[in-house]
mmCIF file with all atom_site columns, C-alpha atoms in Angstrom:
data_model
loop_
_atom_site.group_PDB
_atom_site.id
_atom_site.type_symbol
_atom_site.label_atom_id
_atom_site.label_alt_id
_atom_site.label_comp_id
_atom_site.label_asym_id
_atom_site.label_entity_id
_atom_site.label_seq_id
_atom_site.pdbx_PDB_ins_code
_atom_site.Cartn_x
_atom_site.Cartn_y
_atom_site.Cartn_z
_atom_site.occupancy
_atom_site.B_iso_or_equiv
_atom_site.pdbx_formal_charge
_atom_site.auth_seq_id
_atom_site.auth_comp_id
_atom_site.auth_asym_id
_atom_site.auth_atom_id
_atom_site.pdbx_PDB_model_num
ATOM 1   C CA . UNK A 1 1   ? 11.032  -2.695  -3.589  1.00 54.00 ? 1   UNK A CA 1
ATOM 2   C CA . UNK A 1 2   ? 10.740  -6.462  -3.329  1.00 60.00 ? 2   UNK A CA 1
ATOM 3   C CA . UNK A 1 3   ? 7.767   -7.948  -5.164  1.00 62.00 ? 3   UNK A CA 1
ATOM 4   C CA . UNK A 1 4   ? 6.008   -9.857  -2.384  1.00 59.00 ? 4   UNK A CA 1
ATOM 5   C CA . UNK A 1 5   ? 3.270   -10.950 -4.803  1.00 55.00 ? 5   UNK A CA 1
ATOM 6   C CA . UNK A 1 6   ? 5.635   -12.588 -7.304  1.00 58.00 ? 6   UNK A CA 1
ATOM 7   C CA . UNK A 1 7   ? 4.967   -16.224 -6.428  1.00 56.00 ? 7   UNK A CA 1
ATOM 8   C CA . UNK A 1 8   ? 1.421   -16.077 -5.099  1.00 53.00 ? 8   UNK A CA 1
ATOM 9   C CA . UNK A 1 9   ? -1.239  -18.343 -6.550  1.00 52.00 ? 9   UNK A CA 1
ATOM 10  C CA . UNK A 1 10  ? -4.214  -16.010 -6.496  1.00 48.00 ? 10  UNK A CA 1
ATOM 11  C CA . UNK A 1 11  ? -6.716  -18.819 -6.955  1.00 46.00 ? 11  UNK A CA 1
ATOM 12  C CA . UNK A 1 12  ? -5.784  -20.344 -3.606  1.00 44.00 ? 12  UNK A CA 1
ATOM 13  C CA . UNK A 1 13  ? -3.965  -17.651 -1.621  1.00 49.00 ? 13  UNK A CA 1
ATOM 14  C CA . UNK A 1 14  ? -5.902  -14.465 -2.330  1.00 48.00 ? 14  UNK A CA 1
ATOM 15  C CA . UNK A 1 15  ? -9.573  -14.797 -1.464  1.00 47.00 ? 15  UNK A CA 1
ATOM 16  C CA . UNK A 1 16  ? -11.989 -11.917 -1.961  1.00 45.00 ? 16  UNK A CA 1
ATOM 17  C CA . UNK A 1 17  ? -15.611 -11.478 -0.996  1.00 47.00 ? 17  UNK A CA 1
ATOM 18  C CA . UNK A 1 18  ? -17.987 -8.566  -0.507  1.00 47.00 ? 18  UNK A CA 1
ATOM 19  C CA . UNK A 1 19  ? -15.412 -5.797  -0.698  1.00 68.00 ? 19  UNK A CA 1
ATOM 20  C CA . UNK A 1 20  ? -13.091 -7.497  1.727   1.00 75.00 ? 20  UNK A CA 1
ATOM 21  C CA . UNK A 1 21  ? -9.586  -8.698  0.915   1.00 74.00 ? 21  UNK A CA 1
ATOM 22  C CA . UNK A 1 22  ? -7.665  -11.505 2.491   1.00 75.00 ? 22  UNK A CA 1
ATOM 23  C CA . UNK A 1 23  ? -3.975  -11.009 1.827   1.00 83.00 ? 23  UNK A CA 1
ATOM 24  C CA . UNK A 1 24  ? -1.611  -13.956 2.131   1.00 90.00 ? 24  UNK A CA 1
ATOM 25  C CA . UNK A 1 25  ? 0.130   -14.008 5.514   1.00 93.00 ? 25  UNK A CA 1
ATOM 26  C CA . UNK A 1 26  ? 3.547   -13.135 4.092   1.00 94.00 ? 26  UNK A CA 1
ATOM 27  C CA . UNK A 1 27  ? 2.078   -10.053 2.395   1.00 94.00 ? 27  UNK A CA 1
ATOM 28  C CA . UNK A 1 28  ? 0.371   -8.973  5.626   1.00 94.00 ? 28  UNK A CA 1
ATOM 29  C CA . UNK A 1 29  ? 3.633   -9.468  7.490   1.00 97.00 ? 29  UNK A CA 1
ATOM 30  C CA . UNK A 1 30  ? 5.536   -7.390  4.931   1.00 97.00 ? 30  UNK A CA 1
ATOM 31  C CA . UNK A 1 31  ? 2.926   -4.610  5.035   1.00 97.00 ? 31  UNK A CA 1
ATOM 32  C CA . UNK A 1 32  ? 2.881   -4.604  8.837   1.00 98.00 ? 32  UNK A CA 1
ATOM 33  C CA . UNK A 1 33  ? 6.678   -4.393  8.962   1.00 98.00 ? 33  UNK A CA 1
ATOM 34  C CA . UNK A 1 34  ? 6.666   -1.484  6.532   1.00 98.00 ? 34  UNK A CA 1
ATOM 35  C CA . UNK A 1 35  ? 3.907   0.327   8.447   1.00 99.00 ? 35  UNK A CA 1
ATOM 36  C CA . UNK A 1 36  ? 5.708   -0.183  11.754  1.00 99.00 ? 36  UNK A CA 1
ATOM 37  C CA . UNK A 1 37  ? 8.811   1.369   10.219  1.00 99.00 ? 37  UNK A CA 1
ATOM 38  C CA . UNK A 1 38  ? 6.718   4.295   8.960   1.00 99.00 ? 38  UNK A CA 1
ATOM 39  C CA . UNK A 1 39  ? 5.272   4.784   12.456  1.00 99.00 ? 39  UNK A CA 1
ATOM 40  C CA . UNK A 1 40  ? 8.827   5.007   13.744  1.00 99.00 ? 40  UNK A CA 1
ATOM 41  C CA . UNK A 1 41  ? 9.692   7.541   11.064  1.00 99.00 ? 41  UNK A CA 1
ATOM 42  C CA . UNK A 1 42  ? 6.689   9.672   12.073  1.00 98.00 ? 42  UNK A CA 1
ATOM 43  C CA . UNK A 1 43  ? 7.715   9.545   15.739  1.00 99.00 ? 43  UNK A CA 1
ATOM 44  C CA . UNK A 1 44  ? 11.213  10.567  14.677  1.00 98.00 ? 44  UNK A CA 1
ATOM 45  C CA . UNK A 1 45  ? 9.867   13.508  12.699  1.00 99.00 ? 45  UNK A CA 1
ATOM 46  C CA . UNK A 1 46  ? 7.798   14.651  15.680  1.00 99.00 ? 46  UNK A CA 1
ATOM 47  C CA . UNK A 1 47  ? 10.948  14.470  17.793  1.00 99.00 ? 47  UNK A CA 1
ATOM 48  C CA . UNK A 1 48  ? 12.868  16.482  15.219  1.00 99.00 ? 48  UNK A CA 1
ATOM 49  C CA . UNK A 1 49  ? 10.242  19.216  15.346  1.00 98.00 ? 49  UNK A CA 1
ATOM 50  C CA . UNK A 1 50  ? 10.269  19.198  19.158  1.00 98.00 ? 50  UNK A CA 1
ATOM 51  C CA . UNK A 1 51  ? 14.061  19.625  19.059  1.00 98.00 ? 51  UNK A CA 1
ATOM 52  C CA . UNK A 1 52  ? 13.884  22.437  16.488  1.00 98.00 ? 52  UNK A CA 1
ATOM 53  C CA . UNK A 1 53  ? 15.911  20.466  13.942  1.00 98.00 ? 53  UNK A CA 1
ATOM 54  C CA . UNK A 1 54  ? 16.743  22.366  10.752  1.00 98.00 ? 54  UNK A CA 1
ATOM 55  C CA . UNK A 1 55  ? 13.667  22.509  8.478   1.00 98.00 ? 55  UNK A CA 1
ATOM 56  C CA . UNK A 1 56  ? 15.401  20.991  5.461   1.00 98.00 ? 56  UNK A CA 1
ATOM 57  C CA . UNK A 1 57  ? 16.365  17.924  7.499   1.00 98.00 ? 57  UNK A CA 1
ATOM 58  C CA . UNK A 1 58  ? 12.758  17.482  8.652   1.00 98.00 ? 58  UNK A CA 1
ATOM 59  C CA . UNK A 1 59  ? 11.512  17.839  5.082   1.00 98.00 ? 59  UNK A CA 1
ATOM 60  C CA . UNK A 1 60  ? 13.997  15.182  3.955   1.00 98.00 ? 60  UNK A CA 1
ATOM 61  C CA . UNK A 1 61  ? 12.566  12.782  6.541   1.00 99.00 ? 61  UNK A CA 1
ATOM 62  C CA . UNK A 1 62  ? 9.006   13.675  5.501   1.00 98.00 ? 62  UNK A CA 1
ATOM 63  C CA . UNK A 1 63  ? 9.914   12.877  1.909   1.00 98.00 ? 63  UNK A CA 1
ATOM 64  C CA . UNK A 1 64  ? 11.356  9.500   2.923   1.00 98.00 ? 64  UNK A CA 1
ATOM 65  C CA . UNK A 1 65  ? 8.195   8.727   4.885   1.00 98.00 ? 65  UNK A CA 1
ATOM 66  C CA . UNK A 1 66  ? 5.970   9.654   1.947   1.00 97.00 ? 66  UNK A CA 1
ATOM 67  C CA . UNK A 1 67  ? 8.052   7.390   -0.274  1.00 97.00 ? 67  UNK A CA 1
ATOM 68  C CA . UNK A 1 68  ? 7.628   4.532   2.200   1.00 98.00 ? 68  UNK A CA 1
ATOM 69  C CA . UNK A 1 69  ? 3.850   5.079   2.250   1.00 97.00 ? 69  UNK A CA 1
ATOM 70  C CA . UNK A 1 70  ? 3.824   5.066   -1.554  1.00 96.00 ? 70  UNK A CA 1
ATOM 71  C CA . UNK A 1 71  ? 5.589   1.692   -1.483  1.00 96.00 ? 71  UNK A CA 1
ATOM 72  C CA . UNK A 1 72  ? 2.847   0.299   0.759   1.00 97.00 ? 72  UNK A CA 1
ATOM 73  C CA . UNK A 1 73  ? 0.217   1.696   -1.617  1.00 96.00 ? 73  UNK A CA 1
ATOM 74  C CA . UNK A 1 74  ? 1.947   0.064   -4.610  1.00 95.00 ? 74  UNK A CA 1
ATOM 75  C CA . UNK A 1 75  ? 1.951   -3.324  -2.896  1.00 95.00 ? 75  UNK A CA 1
ATOM 76  C CA . UNK A 1 76  ? -1.737  -2.993  -2.023  1.00 95.00 ? 76  UNK A CA 1
ATOM 77  C CA . UNK A 1 77  ? -2.606  -1.820  -5.538  1.00 95.00 ? 77  UNK A CA 1
ATOM 78  C CA . UNK A 1 78  ? -0.753  -4.753  -7.085  1.00 94.00 ? 78  UNK A CA 1
ATOM 79  C CA . UNK A 1 79  ? -2.632  -7.203  -4.877  1.00 92.00 ? 79  UNK A CA 1
ATOM 80  C CA . UNK A 1 80  ? -5.895  -5.445  -5.659  1.00 92.00 ? 80  UNK A CA 1
ATOM 81  C CA . UNK A 1 81  ? -5.262  -5.705  -9.395  1.00 93.00 ? 81  UNK A CA 1
ATOM 82  C CA . UNK A 1 82  ? -4.119  -9.324  -9.343  1.00 92.00 ? 82  UNK A CA 1
ATOM 83  C CA . UNK A 1 83  ? -6.781  -10.472 -6.900  1.00 90.00 ? 83  UNK A CA 1
ATOM 84  C CA . UNK A 1 84  ? -9.907  -8.373  -6.476  1.00 89.00 ? 84  UNK A CA 1
ATOM 85  C CA . UNK A 1 85  ? -10.050 -6.745  -9.916  1.00 93.00 ? 85  UNK A CA 1
ATOM 86  C CA . UNK A 1 86  ? -9.311  -9.942  -11.851 1.00 93.00 ? 86  UNK A CA 1
ATOM 87  C CA . UNK A 1 87  ? -11.888 -11.883 -9.815  1.00 91.00 ? 87  UNK A CA 1
ATOM 88  C CA . UNK A 1 88  ? -14.602 -9.291  -10.277 1.00 92.00 ? 88  UNK A CA 1
ATOM 89  C CA . UNK A 1 89  ? -13.915 -8.949  -14.001 1.00 94.00 ? 89  UNK A CA 1
ATOM 90  C CA . UNK A 1 90  ? -14.076 -12.730 -14.431 1.00 94.00 ? 90  UNK A CA 1
ATOM 91  C CA . UNK A 1 91  ? -17.498 -12.575 -12.755 1.00 94.00 ? 91  UNK A CA 1
ATOM 92  C CA . UNK A 1 92  ? -18.578 -9.973  -15.329 1.00 95.00 ? 92  UNK A CA 1
ATOM 93  C CA . UNK A 1 93  ? -18.504 -7.058  -12.884 1.00 94.00 ? 93  UNK A CA 1
ATOM 94  C CA . UNK A 1 94  ? -17.151 -4.214  -15.005 1.00 94.00 ? 94  UNK A CA 1
ATOM 95  C CA . UNK A 1 95  ? -18.028 -1.636  -12.323 1.00 95.00 ? 95  UNK A CA 1
ATOM 96  C CA . UNK A 1 96  ? -14.697 -2.549  -10.775 1.00 94.00 ? 96  UNK A CA 1
ATOM 97  C CA . UNK A 1 97  ? -12.963 -0.655  -13.596 1.00 95.00 ? 97  UNK A CA 1
ATOM 98  C CA . UNK A 1 98  ? -14.613 2.629   -12.559 1.00 95.00 ? 98  UNK A CA 1
ATOM 99  C CA . UNK A 1 99  ? -13.649 1.943   -8.948  1.00 94.00 ? 99  UNK A CA 1
ATOM 100 C CA . UNK A 1 100 ? -10.088 1.230   -10.059 1.00 95.00 ? 100 UNK A CA 1
ATOM 101 C CA . UNK A 1 101 ? -9.883  4.533   -11.934 1.00 96.00 ? 101 UNK A CA 1
ATOM 102 C CA . UNK A 1 102 ? -11.009 6.399   -8.807  1.00 95.00 ? 102 UNK A CA 1
ATOM 103 C CA . UNK A 1 103 ? -8.417  4.532   -6.745  1.00 93.00 ? 103 UNK A CA 1
ATOM 104 C CA . UNK A 1 104 ? -5.633  5.340   -9.199  1.00 94.00 ? 104 UNK A CA 1
ATOM 105 C CA . UNK A 1 105 ? -6.684  9.000   -9.268  1.00 95.00 ? 105 UNK A CA 1
ATOM 106 C CA . UNK A 1 106 ? -6.457  9.095   -5.461  1.00 93.00 ? 106 UNK A CA 1
ATOM 107 C CA . UNK A 1 107 ? -2.942  7.668   -5.581  1.00 92.00 ? 107 UNK A CA 1
ATOM 108 C CA . UNK A 1 108 ? -1.843  10.089  -8.285  1.00 91.00 ? 108 UNK A CA 1
ATOM 109 C CA . UNK A 1 109 ? -2.973  13.167  -6.298  1.00 87.00 ? 109 UNK A CA 1
ATOM 110 C CA . UNK A 1 110 ? 0.005   12.738  -4.024  1.00 61.00 ? 110 UNK A CA 1
#
């Protein structure tokens, strides 16, 4: 997975306010590309089911799709940590840590 956040200056490129994130354009483009690919995978899986494709083959595609979704989540989590969480902590808002724990627990359920 390419690190799309590697060279981002979070002071100028990642602006947060009132529980809203503004991802740099290249990150949005990368996420959109990944999500479009995932949509295609889902359509393919639906087609496989319609065509009565062997269950194991469908499960393999489901696993690949889940992995792709996890990659999107990792990118979003990284941006959240480097942008939103850092900003809120620097403002003295430690409540963000509890929110972060809940978010991580949601991701780990999968």
